[in-house]
mmCIF file of C-alpha atoms in Angstrom:
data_model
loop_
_atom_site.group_PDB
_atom_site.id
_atom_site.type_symbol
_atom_site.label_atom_id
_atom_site.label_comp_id
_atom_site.label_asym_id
_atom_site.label_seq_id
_atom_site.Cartn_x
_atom_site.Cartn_y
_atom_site.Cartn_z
ATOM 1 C CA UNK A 293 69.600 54.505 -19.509
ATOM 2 C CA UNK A 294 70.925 56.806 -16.756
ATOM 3 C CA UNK A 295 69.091 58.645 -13.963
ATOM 4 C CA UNK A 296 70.629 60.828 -11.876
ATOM 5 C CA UNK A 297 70.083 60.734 -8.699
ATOM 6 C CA UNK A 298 67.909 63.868 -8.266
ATOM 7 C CA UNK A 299 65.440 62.493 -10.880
ATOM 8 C CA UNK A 300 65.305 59.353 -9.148
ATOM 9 C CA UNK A 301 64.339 61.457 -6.161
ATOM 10 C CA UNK A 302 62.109 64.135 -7.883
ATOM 11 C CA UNK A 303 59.771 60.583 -8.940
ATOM 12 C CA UNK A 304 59.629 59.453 -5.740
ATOM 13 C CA UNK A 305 58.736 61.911 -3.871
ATOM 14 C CA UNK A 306 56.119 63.216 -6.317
ATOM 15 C CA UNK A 307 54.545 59.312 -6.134
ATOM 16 C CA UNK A 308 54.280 59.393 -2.151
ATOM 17 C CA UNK A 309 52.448 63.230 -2.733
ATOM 18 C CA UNK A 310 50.392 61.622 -5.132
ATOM 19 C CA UNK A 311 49.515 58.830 -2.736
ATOM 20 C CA UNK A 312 49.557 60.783 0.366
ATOM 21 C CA UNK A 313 46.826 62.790 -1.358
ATOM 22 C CA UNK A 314 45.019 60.027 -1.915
ATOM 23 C CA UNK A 315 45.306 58.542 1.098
ATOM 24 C CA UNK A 316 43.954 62.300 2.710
ATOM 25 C CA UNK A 317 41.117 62.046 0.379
ATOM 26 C CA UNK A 318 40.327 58.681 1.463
ATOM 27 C CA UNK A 319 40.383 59.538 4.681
ATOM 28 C CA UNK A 320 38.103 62.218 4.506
ATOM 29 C CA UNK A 321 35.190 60.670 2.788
ATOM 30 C CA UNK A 322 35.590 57.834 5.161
ATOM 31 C CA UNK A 323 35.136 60.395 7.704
ATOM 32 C CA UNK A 324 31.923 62.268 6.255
ATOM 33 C CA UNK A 325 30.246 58.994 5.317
ATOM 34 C CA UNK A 326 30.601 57.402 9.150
ATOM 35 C CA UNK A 327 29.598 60.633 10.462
ATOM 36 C CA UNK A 328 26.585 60.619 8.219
ATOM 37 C CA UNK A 329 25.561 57.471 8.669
ATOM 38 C CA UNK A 330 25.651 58.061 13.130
ATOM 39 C CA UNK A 331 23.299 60.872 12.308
ATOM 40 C CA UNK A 332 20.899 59.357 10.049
ATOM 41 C CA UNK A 333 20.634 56.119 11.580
ATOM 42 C CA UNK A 334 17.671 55.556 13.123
ATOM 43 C CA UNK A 335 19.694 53.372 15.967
ATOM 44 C CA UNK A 336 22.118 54.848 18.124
ATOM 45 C CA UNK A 337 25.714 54.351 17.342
ATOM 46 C CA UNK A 338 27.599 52.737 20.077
ATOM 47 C CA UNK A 339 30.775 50.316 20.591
ATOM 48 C CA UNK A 340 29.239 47.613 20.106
ATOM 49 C CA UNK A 341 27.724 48.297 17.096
ATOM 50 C CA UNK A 342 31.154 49.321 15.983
ATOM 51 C CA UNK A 343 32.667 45.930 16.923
ATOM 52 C CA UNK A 344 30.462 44.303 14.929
ATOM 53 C CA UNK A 345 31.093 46.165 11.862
ATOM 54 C CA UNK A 346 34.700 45.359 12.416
ATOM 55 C CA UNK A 347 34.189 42.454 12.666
ATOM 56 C CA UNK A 348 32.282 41.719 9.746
ATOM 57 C CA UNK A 349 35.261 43.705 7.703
ATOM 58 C CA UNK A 350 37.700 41.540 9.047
ATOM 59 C CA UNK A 351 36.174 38.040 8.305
ATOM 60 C CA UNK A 352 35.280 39.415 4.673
ATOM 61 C CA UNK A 353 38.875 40.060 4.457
ATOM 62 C CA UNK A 354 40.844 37.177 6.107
ATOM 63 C CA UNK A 355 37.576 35.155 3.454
ATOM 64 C CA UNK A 356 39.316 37.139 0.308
ATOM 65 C CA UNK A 357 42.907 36.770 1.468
ATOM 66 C CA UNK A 358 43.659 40.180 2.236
ATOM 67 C CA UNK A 359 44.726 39.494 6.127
ATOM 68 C CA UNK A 360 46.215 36.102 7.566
ATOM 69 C CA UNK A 361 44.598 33.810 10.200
ATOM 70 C CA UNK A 362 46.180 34.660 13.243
ATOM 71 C CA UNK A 363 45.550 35.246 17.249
ATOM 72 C CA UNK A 364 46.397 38.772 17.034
ATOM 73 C CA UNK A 365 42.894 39.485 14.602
ATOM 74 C CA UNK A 366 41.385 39.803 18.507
ATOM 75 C CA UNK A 367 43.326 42.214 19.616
ATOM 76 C CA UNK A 368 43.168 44.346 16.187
ATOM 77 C CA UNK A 369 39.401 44.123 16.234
ATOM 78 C CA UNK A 370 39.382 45.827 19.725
ATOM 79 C CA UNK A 371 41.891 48.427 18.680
ATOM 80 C CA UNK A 372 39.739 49.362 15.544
ATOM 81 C CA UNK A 373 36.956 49.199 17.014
ATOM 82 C CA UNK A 374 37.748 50.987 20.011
ATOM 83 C CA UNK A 375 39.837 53.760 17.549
ATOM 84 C CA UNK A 376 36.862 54.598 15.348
ATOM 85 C CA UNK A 377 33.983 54.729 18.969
ATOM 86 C CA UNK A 378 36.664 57.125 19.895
ATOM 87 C CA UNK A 379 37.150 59.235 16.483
ATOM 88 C CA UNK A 380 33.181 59.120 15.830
ATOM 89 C CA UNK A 381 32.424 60.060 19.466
ATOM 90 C CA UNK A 382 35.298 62.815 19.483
ATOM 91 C CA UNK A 383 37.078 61.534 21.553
ATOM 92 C CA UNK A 384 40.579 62.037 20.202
ATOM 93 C CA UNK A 385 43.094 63.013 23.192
ATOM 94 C CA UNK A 386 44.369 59.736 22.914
ATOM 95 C CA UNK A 387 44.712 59.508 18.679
ATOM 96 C CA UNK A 388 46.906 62.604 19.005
ATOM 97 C CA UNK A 389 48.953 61.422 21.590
ATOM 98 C CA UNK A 390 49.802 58.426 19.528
ATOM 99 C CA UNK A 391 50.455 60.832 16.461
ATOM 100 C CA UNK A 392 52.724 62.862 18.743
ATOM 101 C CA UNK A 393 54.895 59.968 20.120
ATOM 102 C CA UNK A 394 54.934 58.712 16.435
ATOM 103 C CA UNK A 395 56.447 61.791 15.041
ATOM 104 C CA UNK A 396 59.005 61.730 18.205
ATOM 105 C CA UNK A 397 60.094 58.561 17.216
ATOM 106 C CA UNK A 398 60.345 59.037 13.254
ATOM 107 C CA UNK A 399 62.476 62.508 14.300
ATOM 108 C CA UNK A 400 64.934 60.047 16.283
ATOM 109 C CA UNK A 401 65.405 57.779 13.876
ATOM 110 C CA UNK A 402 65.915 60.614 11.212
ATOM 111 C CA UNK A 403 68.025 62.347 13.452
ATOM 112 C CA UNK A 404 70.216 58.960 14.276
ATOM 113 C CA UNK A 405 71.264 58.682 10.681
ATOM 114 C CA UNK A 406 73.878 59.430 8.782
ATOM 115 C CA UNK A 407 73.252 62.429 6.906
ATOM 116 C CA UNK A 408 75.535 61.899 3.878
ATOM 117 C CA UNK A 409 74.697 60.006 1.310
ATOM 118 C CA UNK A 410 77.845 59.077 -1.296
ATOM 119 C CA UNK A 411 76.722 58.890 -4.494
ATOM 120 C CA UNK A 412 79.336 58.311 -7.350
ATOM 121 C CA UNK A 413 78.736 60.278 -10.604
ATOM 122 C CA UNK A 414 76.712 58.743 -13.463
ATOM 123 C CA UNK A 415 79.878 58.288 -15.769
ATOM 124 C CA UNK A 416 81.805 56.775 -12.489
ATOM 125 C CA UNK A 417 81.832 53.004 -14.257
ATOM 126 C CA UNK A 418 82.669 54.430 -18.076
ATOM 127 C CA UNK A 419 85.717 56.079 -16.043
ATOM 128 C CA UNK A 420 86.973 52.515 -14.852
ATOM 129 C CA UNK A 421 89.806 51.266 -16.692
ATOM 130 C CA UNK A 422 89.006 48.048 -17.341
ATOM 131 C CA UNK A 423 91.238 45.377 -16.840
ATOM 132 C CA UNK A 424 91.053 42.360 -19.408
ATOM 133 C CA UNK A 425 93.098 39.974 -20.789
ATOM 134 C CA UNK A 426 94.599 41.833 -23.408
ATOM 135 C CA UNK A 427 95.290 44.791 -21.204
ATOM 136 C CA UNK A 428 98.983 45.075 -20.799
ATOM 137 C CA UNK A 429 98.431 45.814 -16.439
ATOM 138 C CA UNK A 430 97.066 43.109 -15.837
ATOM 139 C CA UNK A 431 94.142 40.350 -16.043
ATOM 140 C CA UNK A 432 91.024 40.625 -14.486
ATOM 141 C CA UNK A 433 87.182 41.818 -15.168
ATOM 142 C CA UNK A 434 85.414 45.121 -13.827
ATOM 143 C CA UNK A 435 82.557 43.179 -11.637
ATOM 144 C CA UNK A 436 79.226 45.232 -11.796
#
């Protein structure tokens, strides 16, 4: 079966849409439930309270598998926690200067690549001439 190159693309990118949508929608009712949930709780809401529920998430996940022991789990439970104080509080100077120097980066690294992509035709390898034994030019195999 042959795919040509565009297909190949055309699927791909229509997988990370779907999953970039997902992702968004995610995101979202993440969003609406933790801002529900700081203003119906009868306690306030504060970094602390976060920590903990980071914590709890984390040790329920290094239990199931999902993350690996390590000393860094410290440092990622501040960072969460700290991340979603900031994001429920909204605070957020600091999440969008992260986003910014993210998308400076991923435009350098785009922009340091070659932009030409060589991509042989989909009948290139029925075009070889293969070389056997019983070819008169020569011995040899066509290697794939």
């Amino acid at each position: 079966m042959q795919v040509s190159l565009e297909q190949l693309l055309s699927a791909l990118i229509a997988k990370v849409d779907a999953l970039e949508a997902s992702v968004d929608d995610l995101r979202v009712r993440t969003n609406i439930t933790l801002r529900l949930l700081k203003n119906l709780g009868k306690e306030e809401i504060d970094r602390d309270t976060v920590k903990k529920a980071v914590e709890e998430e984390f040790r329920v996940s290094k239990e199931a598998g999902l993350i690996e022991d390590s000393a860094d789990v410290v440092k990622m439970i501040e960072s969460f926690a700290d991340d979603i104080y900031k994001w429920l509080t909204g605070d957020v100077r600091e999440l969008r200067e992260k986003m910014d120097e993210y998308k400076r980066k991923l435009e350098e690294a785009l922009m340091s690549q070659s932009k030409v992509i060589d991509v042989a035709p989909a009948d290139f390898v029925k075009k070889l001439k293969p070389k056997g034994p019983k070819d008169p030019d020569g011995g040899g195999k066509i290697l794939f």
